[in-house]
Coordinates of C-alpha atoms in Angstrom, one line a residue:
Chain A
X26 CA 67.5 260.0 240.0
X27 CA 67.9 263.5 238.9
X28 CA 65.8 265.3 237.5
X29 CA 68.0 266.0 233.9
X30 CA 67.9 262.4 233.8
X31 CA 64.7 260.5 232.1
X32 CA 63.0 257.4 232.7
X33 CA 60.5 255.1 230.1
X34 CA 57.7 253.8 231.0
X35 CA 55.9 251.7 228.8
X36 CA 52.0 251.1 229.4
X37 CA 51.4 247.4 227.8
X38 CA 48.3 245.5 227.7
X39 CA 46.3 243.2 225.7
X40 CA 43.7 245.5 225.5
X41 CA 43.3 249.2 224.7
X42 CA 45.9 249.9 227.7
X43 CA 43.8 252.7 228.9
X44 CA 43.4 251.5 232.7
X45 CA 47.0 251.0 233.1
X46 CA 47.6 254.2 231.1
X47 CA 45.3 255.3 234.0
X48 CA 46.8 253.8 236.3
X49 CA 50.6 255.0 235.4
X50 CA 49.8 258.9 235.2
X51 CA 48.1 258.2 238.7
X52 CA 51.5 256.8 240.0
X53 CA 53.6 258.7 237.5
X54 CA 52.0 262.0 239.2
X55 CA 53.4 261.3 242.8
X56 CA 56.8 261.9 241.2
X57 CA 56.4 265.0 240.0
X58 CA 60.5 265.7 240.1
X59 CA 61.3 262.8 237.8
X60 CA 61.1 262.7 233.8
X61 CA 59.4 260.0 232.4
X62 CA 59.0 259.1 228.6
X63 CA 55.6 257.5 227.9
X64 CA 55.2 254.8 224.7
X65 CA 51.7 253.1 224.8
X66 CA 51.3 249.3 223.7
X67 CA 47.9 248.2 223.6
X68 CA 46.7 245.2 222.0
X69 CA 50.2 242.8 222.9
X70 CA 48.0 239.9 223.0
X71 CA 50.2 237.5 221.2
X72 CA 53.7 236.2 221.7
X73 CA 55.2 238.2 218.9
X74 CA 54.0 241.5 220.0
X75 CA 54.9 240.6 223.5
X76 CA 58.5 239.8 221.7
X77 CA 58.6 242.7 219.9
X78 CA 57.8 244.9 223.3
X79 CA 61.1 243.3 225.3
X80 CA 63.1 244.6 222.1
X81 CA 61.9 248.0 222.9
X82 CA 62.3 247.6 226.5
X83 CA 65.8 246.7 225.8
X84 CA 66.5 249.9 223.6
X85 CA 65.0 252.3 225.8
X86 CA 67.0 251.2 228.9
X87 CA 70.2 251.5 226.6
X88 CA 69.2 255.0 225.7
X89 CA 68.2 255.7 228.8
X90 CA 70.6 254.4 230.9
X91 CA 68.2 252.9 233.5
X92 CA 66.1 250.4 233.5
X93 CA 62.4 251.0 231.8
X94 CA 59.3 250.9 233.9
X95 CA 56.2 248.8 232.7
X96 CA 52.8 249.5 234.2
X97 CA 50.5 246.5 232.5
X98 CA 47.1 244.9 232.7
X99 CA 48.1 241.6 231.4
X100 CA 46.2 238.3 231.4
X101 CA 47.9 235.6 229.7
X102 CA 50.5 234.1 231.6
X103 CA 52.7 233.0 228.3
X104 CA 52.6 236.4 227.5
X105 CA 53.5 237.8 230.9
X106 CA 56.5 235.4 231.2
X107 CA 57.6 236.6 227.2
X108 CA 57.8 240.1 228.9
X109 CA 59.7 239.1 232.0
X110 CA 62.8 238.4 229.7
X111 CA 63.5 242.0 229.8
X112 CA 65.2 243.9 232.3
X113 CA 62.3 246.1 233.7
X114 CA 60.5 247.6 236.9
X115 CA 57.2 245.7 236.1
X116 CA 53.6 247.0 237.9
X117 CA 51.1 244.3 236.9
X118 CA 47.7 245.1 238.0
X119 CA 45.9 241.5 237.6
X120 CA 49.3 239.8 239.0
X121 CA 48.8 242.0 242.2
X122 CA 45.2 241.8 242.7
X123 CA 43.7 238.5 240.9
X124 CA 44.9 236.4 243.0
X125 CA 43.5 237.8 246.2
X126 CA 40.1 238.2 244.8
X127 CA 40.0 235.1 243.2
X128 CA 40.8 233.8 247.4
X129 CA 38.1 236.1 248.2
X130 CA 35.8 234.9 245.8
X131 CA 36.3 232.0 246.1
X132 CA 36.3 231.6 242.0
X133 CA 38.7 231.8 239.5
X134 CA 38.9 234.6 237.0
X135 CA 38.2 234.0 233.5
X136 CA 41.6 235.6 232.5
X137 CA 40.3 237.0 229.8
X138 CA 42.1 239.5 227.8
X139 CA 40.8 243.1 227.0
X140 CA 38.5 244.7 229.3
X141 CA 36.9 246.9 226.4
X142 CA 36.1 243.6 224.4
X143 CA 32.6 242.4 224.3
X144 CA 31.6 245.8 225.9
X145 CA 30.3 247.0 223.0
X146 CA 27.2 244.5 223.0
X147 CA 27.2 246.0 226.8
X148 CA 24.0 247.7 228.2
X149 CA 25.9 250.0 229.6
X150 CA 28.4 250.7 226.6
X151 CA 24.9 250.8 224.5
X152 CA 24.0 253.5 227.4
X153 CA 26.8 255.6 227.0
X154 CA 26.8 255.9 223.7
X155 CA 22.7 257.0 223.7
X156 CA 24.1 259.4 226.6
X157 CA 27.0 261.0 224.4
X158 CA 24.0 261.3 221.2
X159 CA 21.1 263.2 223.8
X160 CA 24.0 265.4 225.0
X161 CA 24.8 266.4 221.6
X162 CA 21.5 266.7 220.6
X163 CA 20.9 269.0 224.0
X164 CA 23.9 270.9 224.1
X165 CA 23.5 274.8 224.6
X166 CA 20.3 274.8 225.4
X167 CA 19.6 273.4 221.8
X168 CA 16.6 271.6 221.7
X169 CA 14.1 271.2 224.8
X170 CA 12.3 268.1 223.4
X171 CA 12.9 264.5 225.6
X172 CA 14.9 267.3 228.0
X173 CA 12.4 265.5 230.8
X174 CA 14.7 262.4 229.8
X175 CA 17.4 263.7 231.1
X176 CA 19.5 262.8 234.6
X177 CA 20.6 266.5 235.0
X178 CA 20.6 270.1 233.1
X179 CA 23.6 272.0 233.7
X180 CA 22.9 275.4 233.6
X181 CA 25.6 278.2 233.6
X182 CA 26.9 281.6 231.9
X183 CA 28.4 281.4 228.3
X184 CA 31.9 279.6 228.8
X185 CA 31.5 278.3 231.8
X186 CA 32.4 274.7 231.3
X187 CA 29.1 273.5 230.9
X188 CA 29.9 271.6 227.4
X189 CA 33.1 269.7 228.2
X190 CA 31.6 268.9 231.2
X191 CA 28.0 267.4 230.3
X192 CA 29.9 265.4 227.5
X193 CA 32.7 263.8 230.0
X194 CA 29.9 263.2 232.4
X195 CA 27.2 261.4 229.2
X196 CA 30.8 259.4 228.2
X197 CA 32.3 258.3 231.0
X198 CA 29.5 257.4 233.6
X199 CA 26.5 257.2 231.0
X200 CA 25.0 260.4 232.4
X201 CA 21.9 262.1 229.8
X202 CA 23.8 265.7 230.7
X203 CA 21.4 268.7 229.0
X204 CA 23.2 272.2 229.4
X205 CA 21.4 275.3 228.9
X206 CA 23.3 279.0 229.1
X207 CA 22.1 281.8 231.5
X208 CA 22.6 284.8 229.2
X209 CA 21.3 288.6 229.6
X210 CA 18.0 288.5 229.2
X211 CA 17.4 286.0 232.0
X212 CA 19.3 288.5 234.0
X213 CA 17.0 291.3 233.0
X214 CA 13.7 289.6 234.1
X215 CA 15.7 287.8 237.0
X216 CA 13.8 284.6 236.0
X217 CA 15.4 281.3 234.9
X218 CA 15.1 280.6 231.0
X219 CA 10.9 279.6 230.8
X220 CA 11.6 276.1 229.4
X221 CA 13.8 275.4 232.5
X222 CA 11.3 275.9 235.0
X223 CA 9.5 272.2 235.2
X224 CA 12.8 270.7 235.6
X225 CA 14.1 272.9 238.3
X226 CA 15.3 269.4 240.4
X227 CA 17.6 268.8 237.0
X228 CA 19.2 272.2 237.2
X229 CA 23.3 272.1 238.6
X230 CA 25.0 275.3 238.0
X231 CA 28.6 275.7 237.1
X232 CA 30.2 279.1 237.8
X233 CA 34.0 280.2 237.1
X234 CA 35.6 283.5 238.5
X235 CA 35.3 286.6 236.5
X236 CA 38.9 286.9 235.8
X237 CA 39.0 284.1 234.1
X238 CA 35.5 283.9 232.0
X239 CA 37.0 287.3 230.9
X240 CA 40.4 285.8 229.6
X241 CA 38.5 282.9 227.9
X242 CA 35.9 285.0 226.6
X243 CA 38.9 287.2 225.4
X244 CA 40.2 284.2 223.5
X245 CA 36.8 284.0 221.5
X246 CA 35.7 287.5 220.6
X247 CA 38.4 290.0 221.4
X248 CA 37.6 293.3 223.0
X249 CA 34.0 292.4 222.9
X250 CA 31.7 293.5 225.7
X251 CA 31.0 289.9 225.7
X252 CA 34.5 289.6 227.0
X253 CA 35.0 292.6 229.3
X254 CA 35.3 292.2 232.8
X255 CA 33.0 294.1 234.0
X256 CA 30.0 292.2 232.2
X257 CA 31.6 289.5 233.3
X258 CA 31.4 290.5 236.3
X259 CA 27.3 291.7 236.2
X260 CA 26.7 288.2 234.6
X261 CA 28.3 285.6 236.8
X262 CA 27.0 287.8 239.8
X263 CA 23.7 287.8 238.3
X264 CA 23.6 284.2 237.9
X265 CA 25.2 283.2 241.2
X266 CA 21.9 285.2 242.7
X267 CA 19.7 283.5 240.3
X268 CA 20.8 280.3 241.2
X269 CA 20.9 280.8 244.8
X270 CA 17.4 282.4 245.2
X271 CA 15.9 279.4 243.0
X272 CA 18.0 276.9 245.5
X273 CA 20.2 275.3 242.4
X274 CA 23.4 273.5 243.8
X275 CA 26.7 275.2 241.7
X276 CA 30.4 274.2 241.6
X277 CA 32.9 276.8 240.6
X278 CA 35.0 275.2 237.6
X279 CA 37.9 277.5 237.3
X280 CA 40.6 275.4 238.5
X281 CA 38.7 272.4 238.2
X282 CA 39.1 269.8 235.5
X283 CA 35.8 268.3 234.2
X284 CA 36.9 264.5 236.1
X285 CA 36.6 266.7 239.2
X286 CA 33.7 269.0 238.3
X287 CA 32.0 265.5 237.0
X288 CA 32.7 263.4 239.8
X289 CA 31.5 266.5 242.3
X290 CA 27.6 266.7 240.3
X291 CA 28.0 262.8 240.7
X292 CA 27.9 262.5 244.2
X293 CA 24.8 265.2 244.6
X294 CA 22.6 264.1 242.2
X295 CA 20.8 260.5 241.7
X296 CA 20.9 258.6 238.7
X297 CA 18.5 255.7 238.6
X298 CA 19.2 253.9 235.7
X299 CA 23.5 253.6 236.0
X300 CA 22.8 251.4 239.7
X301 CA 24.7 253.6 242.0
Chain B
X11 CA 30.5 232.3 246.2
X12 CA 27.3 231.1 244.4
X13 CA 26.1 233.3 241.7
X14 CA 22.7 234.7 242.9
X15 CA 24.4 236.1 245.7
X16 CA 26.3 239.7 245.8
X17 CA 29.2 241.3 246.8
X18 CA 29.7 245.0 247.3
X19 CA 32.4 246.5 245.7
X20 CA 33.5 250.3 246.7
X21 CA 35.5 252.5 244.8
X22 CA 37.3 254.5 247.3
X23 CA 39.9 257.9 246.4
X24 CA 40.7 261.0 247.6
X25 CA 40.3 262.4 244.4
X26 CA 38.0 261.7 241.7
X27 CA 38.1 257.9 241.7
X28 CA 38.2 257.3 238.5
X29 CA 41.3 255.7 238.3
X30 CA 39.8 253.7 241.4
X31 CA 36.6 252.4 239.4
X32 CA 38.5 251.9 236.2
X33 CA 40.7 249.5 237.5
X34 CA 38.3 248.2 239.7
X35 CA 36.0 247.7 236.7
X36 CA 38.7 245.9 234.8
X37 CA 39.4 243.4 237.8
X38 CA 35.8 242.6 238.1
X39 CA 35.5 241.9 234.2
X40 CA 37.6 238.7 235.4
X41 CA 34.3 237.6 237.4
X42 CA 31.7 237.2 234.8
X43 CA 30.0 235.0 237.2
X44 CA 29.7 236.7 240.3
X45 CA 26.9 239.6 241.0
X46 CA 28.6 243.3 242.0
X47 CA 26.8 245.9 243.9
X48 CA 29.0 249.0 243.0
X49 CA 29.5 252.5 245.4
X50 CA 31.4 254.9 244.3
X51 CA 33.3 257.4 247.5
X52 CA 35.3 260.1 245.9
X53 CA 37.1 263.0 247.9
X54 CA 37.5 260.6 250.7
X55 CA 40.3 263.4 252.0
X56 CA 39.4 263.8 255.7
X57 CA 39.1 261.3 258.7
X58 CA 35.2 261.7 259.5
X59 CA 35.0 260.6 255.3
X60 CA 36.8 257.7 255.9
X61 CA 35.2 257.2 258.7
X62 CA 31.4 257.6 257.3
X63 CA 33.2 255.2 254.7
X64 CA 33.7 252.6 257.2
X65 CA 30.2 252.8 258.0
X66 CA 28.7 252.4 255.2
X67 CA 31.4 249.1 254.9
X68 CA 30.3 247.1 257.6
X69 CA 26.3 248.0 256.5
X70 CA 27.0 246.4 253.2
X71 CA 28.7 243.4 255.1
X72 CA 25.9 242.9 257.5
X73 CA 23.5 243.4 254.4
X74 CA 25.2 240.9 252.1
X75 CA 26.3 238.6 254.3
X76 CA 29.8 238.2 253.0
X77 CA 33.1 240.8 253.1
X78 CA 32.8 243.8 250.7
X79 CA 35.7 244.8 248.2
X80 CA 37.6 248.2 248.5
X81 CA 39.4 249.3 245.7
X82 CA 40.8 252.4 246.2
X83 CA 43.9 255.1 245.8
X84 CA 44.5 256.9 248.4
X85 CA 48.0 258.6 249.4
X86 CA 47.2 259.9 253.1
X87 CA 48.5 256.8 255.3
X88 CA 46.0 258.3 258.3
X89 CA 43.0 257.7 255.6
X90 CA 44.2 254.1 254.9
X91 CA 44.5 253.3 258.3
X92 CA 41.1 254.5 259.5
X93 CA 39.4 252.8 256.6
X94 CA 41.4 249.2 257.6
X95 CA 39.0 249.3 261.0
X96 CA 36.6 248.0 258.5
X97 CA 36.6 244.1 257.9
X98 CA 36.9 244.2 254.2
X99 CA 39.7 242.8 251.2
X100 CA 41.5 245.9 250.4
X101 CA 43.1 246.6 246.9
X102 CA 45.1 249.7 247.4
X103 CA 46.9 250.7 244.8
X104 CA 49.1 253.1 246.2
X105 CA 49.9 250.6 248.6
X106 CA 51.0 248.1 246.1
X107 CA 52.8 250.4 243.4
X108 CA 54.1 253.3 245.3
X109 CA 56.8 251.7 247.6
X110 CA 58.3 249.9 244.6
X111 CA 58.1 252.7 242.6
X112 CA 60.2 254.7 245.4
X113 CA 62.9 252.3 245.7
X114 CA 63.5 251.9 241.5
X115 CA 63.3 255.7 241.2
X116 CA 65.5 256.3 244.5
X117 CA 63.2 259.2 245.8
X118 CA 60.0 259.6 247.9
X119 CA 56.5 260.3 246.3
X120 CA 54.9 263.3 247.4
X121 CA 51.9 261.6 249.0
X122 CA 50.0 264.4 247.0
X123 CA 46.0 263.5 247.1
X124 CA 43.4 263.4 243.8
X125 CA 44.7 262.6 240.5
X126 CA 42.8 265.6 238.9
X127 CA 43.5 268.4 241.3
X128 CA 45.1 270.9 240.2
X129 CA 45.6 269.4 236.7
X130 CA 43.2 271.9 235.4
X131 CA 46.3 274.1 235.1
X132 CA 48.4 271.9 232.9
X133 CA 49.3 272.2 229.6
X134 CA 47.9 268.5 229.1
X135 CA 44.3 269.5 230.1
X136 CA 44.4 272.6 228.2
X137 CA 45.4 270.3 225.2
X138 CA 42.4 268.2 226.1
X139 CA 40.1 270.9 226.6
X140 CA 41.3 272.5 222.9
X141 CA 40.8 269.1 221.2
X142 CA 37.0 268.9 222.4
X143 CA 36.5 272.7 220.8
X144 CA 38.0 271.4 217.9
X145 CA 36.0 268.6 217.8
X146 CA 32.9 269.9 218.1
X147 CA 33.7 272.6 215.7
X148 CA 34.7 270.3 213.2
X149 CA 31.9 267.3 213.9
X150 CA 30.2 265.9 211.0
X151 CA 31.9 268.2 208.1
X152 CA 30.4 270.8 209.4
X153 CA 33.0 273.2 209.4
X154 CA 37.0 272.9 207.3
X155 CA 38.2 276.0 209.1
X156 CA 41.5 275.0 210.2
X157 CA 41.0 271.6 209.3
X158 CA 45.0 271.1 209.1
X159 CA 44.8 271.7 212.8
X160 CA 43.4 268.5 213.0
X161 CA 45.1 265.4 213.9
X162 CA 43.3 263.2 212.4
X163 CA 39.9 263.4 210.0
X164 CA 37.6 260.4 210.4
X165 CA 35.4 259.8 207.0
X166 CA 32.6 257.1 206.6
X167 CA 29.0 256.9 206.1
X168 CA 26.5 258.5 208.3
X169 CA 26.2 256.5 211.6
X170 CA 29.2 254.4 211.5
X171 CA 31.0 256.2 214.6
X172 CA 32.9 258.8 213.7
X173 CA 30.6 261.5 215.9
X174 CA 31.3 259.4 219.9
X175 CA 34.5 258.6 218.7
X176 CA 36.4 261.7 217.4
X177 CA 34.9 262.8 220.9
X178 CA 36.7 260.0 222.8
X179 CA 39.5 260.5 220.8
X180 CA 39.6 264.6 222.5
X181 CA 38.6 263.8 225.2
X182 CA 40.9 261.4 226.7
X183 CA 43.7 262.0 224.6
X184 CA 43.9 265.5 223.7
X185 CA 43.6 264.6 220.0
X186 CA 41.8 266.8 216.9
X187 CA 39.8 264.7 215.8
X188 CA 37.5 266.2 212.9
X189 CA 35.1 263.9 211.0
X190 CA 33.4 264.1 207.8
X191 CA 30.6 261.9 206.5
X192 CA 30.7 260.4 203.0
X193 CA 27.4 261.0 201.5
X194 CA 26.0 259.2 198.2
X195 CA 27.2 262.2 196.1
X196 CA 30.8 261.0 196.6
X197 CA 29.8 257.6 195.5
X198 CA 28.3 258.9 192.3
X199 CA 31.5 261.1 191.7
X200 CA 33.3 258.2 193.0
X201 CA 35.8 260.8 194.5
X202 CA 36.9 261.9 197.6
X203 CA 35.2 264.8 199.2
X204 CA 36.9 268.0 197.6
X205 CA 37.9 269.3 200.6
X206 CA 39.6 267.2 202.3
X207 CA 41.8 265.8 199.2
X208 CA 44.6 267.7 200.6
X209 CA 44.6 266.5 204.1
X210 CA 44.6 262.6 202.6
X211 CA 47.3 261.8 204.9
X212 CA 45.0 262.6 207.8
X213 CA 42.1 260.6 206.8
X214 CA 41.6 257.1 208.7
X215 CA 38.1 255.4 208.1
X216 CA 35.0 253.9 210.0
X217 CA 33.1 251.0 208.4
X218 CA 30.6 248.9 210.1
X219 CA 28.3 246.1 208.7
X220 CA 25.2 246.9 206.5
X221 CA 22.9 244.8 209.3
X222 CA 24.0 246.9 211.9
X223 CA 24.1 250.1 210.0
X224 CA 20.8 249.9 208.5
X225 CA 19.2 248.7 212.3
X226 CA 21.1 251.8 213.9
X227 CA 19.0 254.1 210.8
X228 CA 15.9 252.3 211.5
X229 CA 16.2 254.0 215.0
X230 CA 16.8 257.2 213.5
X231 CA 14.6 257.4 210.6
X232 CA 12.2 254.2 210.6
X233 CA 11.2 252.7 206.8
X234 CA 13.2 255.1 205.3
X235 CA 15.3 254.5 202.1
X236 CA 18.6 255.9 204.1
X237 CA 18.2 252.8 205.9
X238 CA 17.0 250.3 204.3
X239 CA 19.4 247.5 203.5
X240 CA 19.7 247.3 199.8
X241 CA 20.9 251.3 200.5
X242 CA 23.1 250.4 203.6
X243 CA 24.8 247.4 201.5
X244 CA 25.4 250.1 198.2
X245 CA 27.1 253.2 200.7
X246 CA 28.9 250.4 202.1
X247 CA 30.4 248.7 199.7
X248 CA 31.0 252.0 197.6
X249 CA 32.7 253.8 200.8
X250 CA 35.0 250.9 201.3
X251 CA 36.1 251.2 197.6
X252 CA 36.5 254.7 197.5
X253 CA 39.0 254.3 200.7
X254 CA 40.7 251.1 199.9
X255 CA 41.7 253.4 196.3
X256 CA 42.5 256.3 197.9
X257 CA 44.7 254.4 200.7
X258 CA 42.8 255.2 203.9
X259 CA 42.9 253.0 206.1
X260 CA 40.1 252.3 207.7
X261 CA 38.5 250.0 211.1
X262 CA 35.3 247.7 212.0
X263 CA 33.5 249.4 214.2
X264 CA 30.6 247.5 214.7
X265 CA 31.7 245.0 217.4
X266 CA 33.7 247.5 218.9
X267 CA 34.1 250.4 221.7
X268 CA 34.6 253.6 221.1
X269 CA 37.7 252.9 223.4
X270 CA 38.6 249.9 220.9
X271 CA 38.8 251.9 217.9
X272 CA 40.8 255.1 219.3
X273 CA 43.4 252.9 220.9
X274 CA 43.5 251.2 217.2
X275 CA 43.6 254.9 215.6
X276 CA 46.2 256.2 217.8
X277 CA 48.6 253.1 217.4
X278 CA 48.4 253.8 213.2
X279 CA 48.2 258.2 213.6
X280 CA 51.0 260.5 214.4
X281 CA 50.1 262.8 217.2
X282 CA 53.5 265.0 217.2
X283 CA 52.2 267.2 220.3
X284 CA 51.1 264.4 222.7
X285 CA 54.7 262.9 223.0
X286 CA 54.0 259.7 222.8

């Protein structure tokens, strides 16, 4: 295929579609010459919709000029066979893998649609969502009360990644993520932040190359000493020593996205309550 | 398999494994019966990982008595191959998608490890990480500075949603998502908030039942009149008038993710940037 020409891939499922949108950019990604056209179906949990999805499967390939590519997470068989009337590449994640681990299992799967339904009566969903509300509540070094409550503190100069980071890590794995900024006058004394010190264990740093704090600081307050390299510079090397002299682990999070910076404070730190 | 007994499950990638656990989550869903003990091995991008991985696979065996489960995606065919020493059902998904994939596009994939690296760079996560600003900036009415930036303004009473899921709605898919609560003033006026009149079009609603509404306040502010039910059932009932006159749609959130209701939001919103 060349890459002027484009491809459609359709995501369908009878649920929110978001594992086999998952699932498609994760494939989708080791093509990186090839153009593809993403349209998102959740919810095709009836006949109709089903229906109405091999009408647009049909369309696409005309415009296209090549047949569509559907990445699903499909339960229902009727529904399945509805969608095999069109002329498609289809990657079904349940038809690959339910069989074998219903073999394994020695069971048979419910084949219930939607992986999201129900999960909001979920301990864990209820988890999550008390997770996203502390790191709200304990964002920016905002409040320090029930801060023992939480799994870790991320600690950090200003723009450093620690907020998109502590809230990916409190929605996606549950995660009670505090973050509390290293600014000057904790440089000054050499000292971390007084209300920090009792939870030292807590404390994962995130740092980020001058260069680019600068640029983002830039972004925010223009021509600012804030924003000028060469505080830039003083700070994150002050709080690299900092945190190395008081033994906290730190990730550098300039070309890392918060999945990767998440996943990384993941693997180092324990979480009791989310059973890994 | 009887249902007191457990099967390890790892979620095996050389990148984050997210993509790994989500789908392994959504396969597992089909089980209701069956008891999983979950590991999660990300960055599984050398030999002596996959190695340590194969380890820690035959432990669980012994331990459990049966097989575990690997779910994984990983490109590097050297990786694969040292973790098949292991006696375990695999469920690769590179394995399963990628040849197919290569033959319907009529080129090879790059074999390129981890989902997330080097995705910090791309437009897509700078999208993401904009929409989470924006979000935050713009959580709880707090701020209408470039308000027709946003995507998409959710309105309803305090605590039906709108806070975890304009926060989803950023975070996963790159959208504004401002939200503004409708207080008891606008049911006395009977009006819309003044401010956001003119973005009407953007407006999409929460509502949730007065039960749960009133048992989420109890949490927040016990025996107060903000949550008692007689009040919960009035804001209620006078939100969903306001909206149904003034043409907003709106969603049930009560029995529902926060992954439920964005995947509804998105399906009814336009998102012109996100090219879907």
């Amino acid at each position: 295929m060349s890459s002027t020409q484009r491809r459609t891939v359709f995501f369908i499922s009878d649920g929110t579609g978001i594992t086999a949108e998952a699932l498609g950019h994760s494939l989708l990604a080791q093509f990186p010459d090839c153009r593809f056209r993403q349209v998102r179906a959740p919810f095709v949990d009836n006949i109709d919709k089903a229906q109405a999805c091999v009408r647009q499967i049909r369309d696409a390939a005309t415009h296209d000029g090549f047949r569509p590519i559907v990445v699903s997470t499909l339960v229902n068989s009727a529904i399945v066979a509805t969608l095999r009337q069109a002329d498609a590449q289809f990657l079904d994640l349940f038809e690959q893998f339910i069989g074998p681990l219903e073999a394994e299992l020695g069971t048979k799967s419910t084949h219930t649609a939607g992986r999201f339904h129900g999960i909001a009566e979920s301990e864990d969903y209820k988890a999550r969502i008390e997770a996203i509300n502390f790191t709200l509540a304990h964002d920016d070094g905002q409040s320090n009360e029930k801060l023992d409550e939480s799994n870790v503190i991320l600690v950090g100069v200003s723009r450093s990644g620690k907020t998109p980071t502590s809230l990916y890590l409190a929605m996606q794995f549950g995660v009670k993520a505090a973050n509390y900024p290293l600014i000057p006058e904790d440089f000054e004394r050499n000292k971390l932040p007084p209300d920090l010190i009792r939870y030292r264990t807590k404390l994962y740093g995130l740092t980020i190359t001058p260069e680019r704090l600068s640029q983002i600081r830039q972004e925010r307050r223009p021509n600012s000493k804030y924003a000028a390299i060469e505080n830039c510079l003083y700070e994150i090397d002050a709080a690299q020593r900092l945190m190395r002299r008081e033994g906290i682990p730190f990730i550098e999070s300039t070309s890392r996205s918060i999945e990767e910076i998440s996943a990384k404070i993941l693997q180092e730190i324990r979480i009791p309550h989310i059973g890994y």
